[in-house]
Every structure is written in C-alpha cells, then in structure tokens.
mmCIF file of C-alpha atoms in Angstrom:
data_model
loop_
_atom_site.group_PDB
_atom_site.id
_atom_site.type_symbol
_atom_site.label_atom_id
_atom_site.label_comp_id
_atom_site.label_asym_id
_atom_site.label_seq_id
_atom_site.Cartn_x
_atom_site.Cartn_y
_atom_site.Cartn_z
ATOM 1 C CA MET N 42 137.541 57.386 126.220
ATOM 2 C CA LEU N 43 141.016 57.449 124.766
ATOM 3 C CA HIS N 44 141.533 57.045 121.033
ATOM 4 C CA THR N 45 145.169 56.686 120.006
ATOM 5 C CA GLN N 46 146.851 56.911 116.662
ATOM 6 C CA VAL N 47 150.343 57.782 117.773
ATOM 7 C CA ARG N 48 152.875 59.081 115.258
ATOM 8 C CA THR N 49 154.670 62.311 114.433
ATOM 9 C CA ASN N 50 153.199 64.994 112.141
ATOM 10 C CA SER N 51 149.720 63.525 112.372
ATOM 11 C CA PRO N 52 147.061 64.424 111.461
ATOM 12 C CA ASN N 53 147.778 66.485 108.366
ATOM 13 C CA ILE N 54 145.601 69.598 108.019
ATOM 14 C CA PHE N 55 144.999 71.051 104.563
ATOM 15 C CA CYS N 56 143.609 74.393 103.415
ATOM 16 C CA ASN N 57 143.009 74.889 99.685
ATOM 17 C CA PHE N 58 144.965 71.673 99.114
ATOM 18 C CA GLU N 59 148.042 72.996 100.935
ATOM 19 C CA ASP N 60 149.369 71.328 104.082
ATOM 20 C CA ILE N 61 149.304 73.986 106.835
ATOM 21 C CA ASP N 62 151.108 71.789 109.381
ATOM 22 C CA GLY N 63 149.811 72.505 112.880
ATOM 23 C CA GLY N 64 147.220 75.070 111.848
ATOM 24 C CA ILE N 65 143.475 75.141 112.335
ATOM 25 C CA THR N 66 140.760 75.176 109.699
ATOM 26 C CA ALA N 67 137.239 76.508 110.189
ATOM 27 C CA LEU N 68 134.054 76.294 108.136
ATOM 28 C CA THR N 69 131.725 79.284 108.401
ATOM 29 C CA ILE N 70 128.096 79.076 107.266
ATOM 30 C CA GLU N 71 126.229 82.367 106.926
ATOM 31 C CA LYS N 72 122.500 81.794 106.644
ATOM 32 C CA LYS N 73 119.407 82.783 108.600
ATOM 33 C CA ASN N 74 117.363 80.267 110.606
ATOM 34 C CA ILE N 75 120.078 77.644 110.930
ATOM 35 C CA ASN N 76 119.358 75.402 113.889
ATOM 36 C CA ALA N 77 122.308 74.103 115.901
ATOM 37 C CA ILE N 78 121.925 71.154 118.279
ATOM 38 C CA TYR N 79 124.407 69.734 120.771
ATOM 39 C CA ASP N 80 123.850 66.701 122.965
ATOM 40 C CA ASP N 81 125.751 63.993 124.830
ATOM 41 C CA ILE N 82 125.234 60.534 126.297
ATOM 42 C CA PHE N 83 125.453 61.649 129.930
ATOM 43 C CA PRO N 84 122.842 62.608 132.550
ATOM 44 C CA ASP N 85 122.211 66.214 133.566
ATOM 45 C CA LYS N 86 124.551 67.831 136.050
ATOM 46 C CA GLY N 87 123.409 68.802 139.533
ATOM 47 C CA LYS N 88 122.635 72.266 140.863
ATOM 48 C CA THR N 89 125.560 71.951 143.281
ATOM 49 C CA LEU N 90 128.890 70.136 143.175
ATOM 50 C CA ASP N 91 127.702 67.674 145.825
ATOM 51 C CA GLU N 92 124.604 66.921 143.769
ATOM 52 C CA THR N 93 126.765 66.298 140.707
ATOM 53 C CA LYS N 94 128.968 63.955 142.765
ATOM 54 C CA HIS N 95 125.884 61.929 143.649
ATOM 55 C CA ILE N 96 124.761 61.806 140.009
ATOM 56 C CA VAL N 97 128.112 60.615 138.655
ATOM 57 C CA SER N 98 128.464 58.020 141.417
ATOM 58 C CA ASN N 99 125.280 56.427 140.047
ATOM 59 C CA GLU N 100 126.337 56.825 136.415
ATOM 60 C CA PHE N 101 129.859 55.395 136.726
ATOM 61 C CA LYS N 102 131.473 52.654 138.769
ATOM 62 C CA ILE N 103 133.956 54.377 141.078
ATOM 63 C CA ILE N 104 137.133 52.280 141.230
ATOM 64 C CA LYS N 105 139.335 54.542 143.348
ATOM 65 C CA GLU N 106 139.474 58.175 144.436
ATOM 66 C CA PHE N 107 142.658 60.249 144.210
ATOM 67 C CA ASN N 108 144.097 63.615 145.082
ATOM 68 C CA ALA N 109 145.400 65.006 141.811
ATOM 69 C CA LYS N 110 148.089 67.548 141.066
ATOM 70 C CA PHE N 111 147.885 69.240 137.690
ATOM 71 C CA GLU N 112 148.903 72.391 135.877
ATOM 72 C CA LYS N 113 146.438 73.554 133.228
ATOM 73 C CA ASN N 114 146.369 70.637 130.764
ATOM 74 C CA VAL N 115 149.094 68.467 132.314
ATOM 75 C CA LEU N 116 148.272 65.860 134.939
ATOM 76 C CA ILE N 117 151.323 65.619 137.207
ATOM 77 C CA SER N 118 150.403 63.039 139.829
ATOM 78 C CA LEU N 119 147.671 61.021 141.523
ATOM 79 C CA ASN N 120 148.246 60.526 145.251
ATOM 80 C CA ASP N 121 151.839 61.715 144.644
ATOM 81 C CA LYS N 122 152.495 58.986 142.063
ATOM 82 C CA PRO N 123 152.904 59.399 138.290
ATOM 83 C CA PRO N 124 149.374 59.065 136.834
ATOM 84 C CA THR N 125 149.914 55.864 134.857
ATOM 85 C CA GLU N 126 151.728 54.220 137.759
ATOM 86 C CA ALA N 127 148.884 55.134 140.113
ATOM 87 C CA VAL N 128 146.278 53.389 137.933
ATOM 88 C CA LYS N 129 148.413 50.525 136.591
ATOM 89 C CA ASN N 130 147.159 47.835 138.965
ATOM 90 C CA LEU N 131 143.575 49.108 138.797
ATOM 91 C CA ILE N 132 143.078 48.836 135.034
ATOM 92 C CA TYR N 133 142.639 45.450 133.419
ATOM 93 C CA ILE N 134 144.256 44.788 130.063
ATOM 94 C CA SER N 135 144.981 41.241 128.957
ATOM 95 C CA ASP N 136 148.547 40.168 128.154
ATOM 96 C CA GLU N 137 147.549 39.664 124.513
ATOM 97 C CA LYS N 138 146.088 43.157 124.223
ATOM 98 C CA GLU N 139 149.094 44.729 125.913
ATOM 99 C CA LYS N 140 151.479 42.974 123.503
ATOM 100 C CA GLU N 141 149.309 43.993 120.543
ATOM 101 C CA LEU N 142 149.330 47.595 121.725
ATOM 102 C CA HIS N 143 153.107 47.771 122.080
ATOM 103 C CA ASP N 144 153.601 46.082 118.695
ATOM 104 C CA HIS N 145 151.454 48.678 116.953
ATOM 105 C CA LEU N 146 152.095 51.805 119.015
ATOM 106 C CA ASP N 147 155.155 52.864 117.016
ATOM 107 C CA LYS N 148 153.383 52.309 113.694
ATOM 108 C CA GLY N 149 150.568 54.768 114.267
ATOM 109 C CA ASP N 150 147.896 52.216 113.412
ATOM 110 C CA PHE N 151 146.497 51.185 116.796
ATOM 111 C CA LYS N 152 143.144 52.510 117.915
ATOM 112 C CA VAL N 153 141.403 51.561 121.147
ATOM 113 C CA GLN N 154 138.380 52.604 123.175
ATOM 114 C CA MET N 155 139.178 52.757 126.880
ATOM 115 C CA PRO N 156 136.303 52.273 129.356
ATOM 116 C CA TYR N 157 138.540 53.512 132.204
ATOM 117 C CA GLU N 158 138.498 57.244 132.768
ATOM 118 C CA LEU N 159 139.512 59.860 135.285
ATOM 119 C CA LEU N 160 136.526 61.899 136.408
ATOM 120 C CA PHE N 161 137.135 65.582 137.173
ATOM 121 C CA LEU N 162 134.479 67.847 138.734
ATOM 122 C CA ASN N 163 134.227 71.510 137.774
ATOM 123 C CA LYS N 164 134.109 73.883 140.756
ATOM 124 C CA GLN N 165 132.691 76.729 138.642
ATOM 125 C CA THR N 166 129.980 75.044 136.542
ATOM 126 C CA ASN N 167 129.205 71.944 138.669
ATOM 127 C CA GLY N 168 129.871 69.918 135.529
ATOM 128 C CA ALA N 169 132.374 67.138 134.911
ATOM 129 C CA PHE N 170 135.106 66.080 132.517
ATOM 130 C CA LEU N 171 136.210 62.560 131.621
ATOM 131 C CA LEU N 172 139.795 61.817 130.660
ATOM 132 C CA GLY N 173 140.620 58.425 129.193
ATOM 133 C CA ILE N 174 143.709 56.904 130.752
ATOM 134 C CA GLY N 175 145.665 53.698 130.223
ATOM 135 C CA SER N 176 148.596 52.220 132.089
ATOM 136 C CA TYR N 177 150.639 51.860 128.890
ATOM 137 C CA PHE N 178 151.480 55.590 128.509
ATOM 138 C CA PRO N 179 155.316 55.666 128.680
ATOM 139 C CA PHE N 180 155.865 59.054 130.394
ATOM 140 C CA GLU N 181 155.456 60.205 133.993
ATOM 141 C CA LEU N 182 153.526 63.374 133.120
ATOM 142 C CA PHE N 183 150.152 62.910 131.428
ATOM 143 C CA PRO N 184 149.356 65.794 129.030
ATOM 144 C CA PHE N 185 145.980 66.139 127.343
ATOM 145 C CA PHE N 186 143.911 68.672 125.428
ATOM 146 C CA MET N 187 141.987 70.810 127.932
ATOM 147 C CA ASP N 188 142.789 73.311 130.661
ATOM 148 C CA ILE N 189 141.333 71.927 133.913
ATOM 149 C CA SER N 190 142.358 74.813 136.175
ATOM 150 C CA ASP N 191 138.723 75.240 137.311
ATOM 151 C CA TYR N 192 138.382 71.604 138.332
ATOM 152 C CA SER N 193 138.651 70.014 141.761
ATOM 153 C CA GLU N 194 141.810 68.192 142.838
ATOM 154 C CA ASP N 195 139.575 65.368 144.091
ATOM 155 C CA VAL N 196 139.274 62.994 141.134
ATOM 156 C CA ALA N 197 138.177 59.397 140.673
ATOM 157 C CA LEU N 198 139.116 56.541 138.394
ATOM 158 C CA VAL N 199 135.823 55.270 137.001
ATOM 159 C CA TYR N 200 134.574 52.552 134.702
ATOM 160 C CA GLU N 201 131.893 53.430 132.176
ATOM 161 C CA ASN N 202 129.526 50.835 130.761
ATOM 162 C CA ILE N 203 127.952 52.196 127.575
ATOM 163 C CA ASP N 204 126.340 49.020 126.241
ATOM 164 C CA ASP N 205 122.877 50.563 126.601
ATOM 165 C CA LYS N 206 123.834 53.926 125.060
ATOM 166 C CA PHE N 207 124.078 52.957 121.408
ATOM 167 C CA ASP N 208 121.253 55.290 120.324
ATOM 168 C CA ALA N 209 122.457 58.091 122.599
ATOM 169 C CA PHE N 210 125.534 58.636 120.409
ATOM 170 C CA ILE N 211 123.245 60.199 117.765
ATOM 171 C CA SER N 212 120.772 61.778 120.190
ATOM 172 C CA CYS N 213 121.252 65.206 118.602
ATOM 173 C CA LEU N 214 119.198 63.932 115.650
ATOM 174 C CA ASN N 215 116.193 63.340 117.907
ATOM 175 C CA ASN N 216 115.823 67.055 118.559
ATOM 176 C CA LEU N 217 115.494 68.503 115.061
ATOM 177 C CA LYS N 218 113.470 71.700 114.868
ATOM 178 C CA TYR N 219 112.317 71.769 111.254
ATOM 179 C CA ASP N 220 110.325 69.258 109.202
ATOM 180 C CA ASP N 221 110.720 70.956 105.817
ATOM 181 C CA GLY N 222 113.318 68.526 104.497
ATOM 182 C CA ARG N 223 116.252 70.867 104.900
ATOM 183 C CA PHE N 224 119.837 69.613 104.749
ATOM 184 C CA VAL N 225 121.307 68.224 107.991
ATOM 185 C CA TYR N 226 124.998 68.085 108.795
ATOM 186 C CA PHE N 227 125.947 66.094 111.892
ATOM 187 C CA SER N 228 128.976 64.803 113.742
ATOM 188 C CA MET N 229 129.109 61.876 116.147
ATOM 189 C CA ASP N 230 131.869 60.557 118.387
ATOM 190 C CA VAL N 231 134.203 58.172 116.556
ATOM 191 C CA GLY N 232 134.553 56.313 119.861
ATOM 192 C CA ALA N 233 131.270 54.589 119.022
ATOM 193 C CA ALA N 234 133.101 52.526 116.395
ATOM 194 C CA ALA N 235 135.599 51.244 118.957
ATOM 195 C CA ALA N 236 132.889 50.702 121.560
ATOM 196 C CA PHE N 237 130.340 48.851 119.409
ATOM 197 C CA GLY N 238 132.409 47.294 116.621
ATOM 198 C CA LYS N 239 130.367 45.904 113.710
ATOM 199 C CA LYS N 240 127.144 47.102 115.321
ATOM 200 C CA THR N 241 128.250 50.603 114.284
ATOM 201 C CA PHE N 242 126.961 49.871 110.760
ATOM 202 C CA GLU N 243 123.423 49.985 112.173
ATOM 203 C CA TYR N 244 123.769 53.752 112.503
ATOM 204 C CA LYS N 245 123.411 54.055 108.721
ATOM 205 C CA ASP N 246 119.884 52.619 108.761
ATOM 206 C CA LYS N 247 118.916 54.644 111.823
ATOM 207 C CA VAL N 248 120.113 57.896 110.250
ATOM 208 C CA ASN N 249 118.434 57.134 106.922
ATOM 209 C CA LYS N 250 115.161 56.528 108.742
ATOM 210 C CA LEU N 251 115.433 59.857 110.564
ATOM 211 C CA LEU N 252 116.801 62.054 107.774
ATOM 212 C CA GLY N 253 116.169 60.373 104.441
ATOM 213 C CA ASN N 254 118.944 61.140 101.966
ATOM 214 C CA ASN N 255 119.418 64.863 102.563
ATOM 215 C CA TYR N 256 122.264 64.784 105.073
ATOM 216 C CA PHE N 257 125.994 64.512 105.534
ATOM 217 C CA GLY N 258 127.386 62.905 108.668
ATOM 218 C CA ILE N 259 130.867 62.203 109.965
ATOM 219 C CA MET N 260 132.403 60.206 112.780
ATOM 220 C CA SER N 261 135.039 62.399 114.352
ATOM 221 C CA ALA N 262 136.509 63.579 117.639
ATOM 222 C CA PRO N 263 133.789 64.459 120.184
ATOM 223 C CA SER N 264 132.028 67.738 119.412
ATOM 224 C CA SER N 265 132.388 70.854 121.512
ATOM 225 C CA ALA N 266 129.999 73.793 121.431
ATOM 226 C CA TYR N 267 129.223 77.269 122.716
ATOM 227 C CA ILE N 268 125.513 77.344 123.571
ATOM 228 C CA PRO N 269 123.724 80.362 125.102
ATOM 229 C CA PRO N 270 121.164 79.317 127.754
ATOM 230 C CA GLU N 271 118.145 79.903 125.509
ATOM 231 C CA PHE N 272 119.390 77.281 123.033
ATOM 232 C CA ARG N 273 120.239 74.502 125.485
ATOM 233 C CA LEU N 274 118.188 71.341 125.540
ATOM 234 C CA ARG N 275 119.092 70.570 129.165
ATOM 235 C CA ASN N 276 121.680 71.092 131.922
ATOM 236 C CA TYR N 277 124.607 69.268 130.389
ATOM 237 C CA LEU N 278 127.139 67.539 132.601
ATOM 238 C CA SER N 279 129.744 68.508 129.999
ATOM 239 C CA GLU N 280 129.740 72.271 130.725
ATOM 240 C CA THR N 281 133.452 73.088 130.967
ATOM 241 C CA HIS N 282 133.168 76.883 131.092
ATOM 242 C CA ASN N 283 130.239 79.281 131.146
ATOM 243 C CA ASN N 284 128.032 78.258 128.176
ATOM 244 C CA THR N 285 130.854 76.137 126.708
ATOM 245 C CA PHE N 286 130.503 72.370 126.490
ATOM 246 C CA PHE N 287 132.953 69.552 125.873
ATOM 247 C CA MET N 288 133.617 66.015 127.028
ATOM 248 C CA GLY N 289 136.340 63.540 126.137
ATOM 249 C CA ALA N 290 133.721 61.216 124.643
ATOM 250 C CA GLY N 291 130.042 60.792 123.889
ATOM 251 C CA THR N 292 129.080 64.184 122.440
ATOM 252 C CA SER N 293 127.290 64.854 119.159
ATOM 253 C CA SER N 294 126.145 67.898 117.219
ATOM 254 C CA CYS N 295 124.172 68.778 114.118
ATOM 255 C CA LEU N 296 123.147 71.717 111.965
ATOM 256 C CA GLU N 297 119.830 72.082 110.155
ATOM 257 C CA ILE N 298 120.766 74.300 107.223
#
C-alpha cells in the first residue's frame, strides 16, 4: 500500500508541547505481565525461499517479474528502467483519478490506497516485503523507508485483493491473553480506511463487542515489532530481520496493560 500526504515539514512531532522537527518520540510502559500482540493480514512464510515464492504466488496476482537494482532504501531501477517508468503501463489509473492526484499532490491533502505493490523476498528470513508503487512519482529514483539489503534482486509487481480481509486488519484483538477486563491499547493500519471507505466505521462496533469500553485504539502507519520466538503467534511473512517484523501495510498490534 502507498499512503501519500505530500508536503514539506510534515508531519509535525511534538514532545511536551514543543515541536522537535524531525525527531522521534517514544512511549515507555513499565509494568509486569503486560501482553504484547502483533499480527498481520498475510499468510505464514515458507521454510525456504522457494516455498515462500509459492505461497506469495497464490496470495497475490503476479503482474510482471523484474530484476531490481537498489541501494539500501533506494530503488534505482527495474529491468534497467527507472522504477515508475517500468511499471507505468502495467498499473491502471483512470484519467479522472490521475488528474485529481496531480491537482491535489502539491496541496498535501491527497490520500490513496494503492493495490499495486512490488514484492521483495528476504534471502535471510525467507519472509517478504511489500512496497506500494504508483506511476505518478515524479523522480527516477524511488526512495522509501526500509533497508532492503538482505532482499533478493528478483522482485515482482503484484496486485493485492483485500476485499475478504476486513476482519484481518484487527486480528491482533482475537488473540488476547487475559479476560480480567484490563485496559487494551491497539493500533491498526490506516490503509484500511482507504481500502474499505465507509465500511471502516464498522470497526467501532466490532471493537466494542470484543473489548467493551476499556480500550484506546488508533489508525496509524502499519505497526512494526520485535518479537522473540516464544512470543510469536505464527511464522509471519513480514519478518524483515531476525525476530523483527514489518510490512508496508496490513499489520496490527496491541498491548494488554
């Protein structure tokens, strides 16, 4: 998925009501018996890279395969072409949507969920990473937010249909450990709003049914997590490094405090 809100000096990050520009804020909770849960909308990875390739070929529609050149978190080319040029004729966007995008791009108020993604396979973990891509990006190089040095140069442009994954976006809430009414904090992927539109309001009733009133939830950028093996629910496709999990879309997390 690719969510865009393009403008300079955005977002603003505040600490004690002071703008700290490009800094990072962190919330630390010190308490015994806190349960942390991470989950995503994807199937389990395979035991080998070939097995993972087979799994993702069933999960996503493969549009075209490429040989990619990249340096850490910058995608340089696909089949020796600039990334957006390489996918331009493979990604459908209506003339009306393209005009709307260009009209709003310089205002910082255009948000879109992209079902077209580049699929990278991790040579170290046998996991995968999805990178949303659109043909409208105006530069030849395609920078993003994760170092993919451990990933294979063989990538694929894929289409993801998530119509049947509405409930999966809050799947972390189906694996709560305690039933003593403790407070639950959770985060879900904001991409659900772009993907499901008005249907997103149904999450409120679903969460209330699961948690009652003792919770606080946010829709935000997809969660990442460090999870030792003994705390994992399954073999996540989204393992980017040893015991570290992230995907460009579809992840969720929660804390039982």
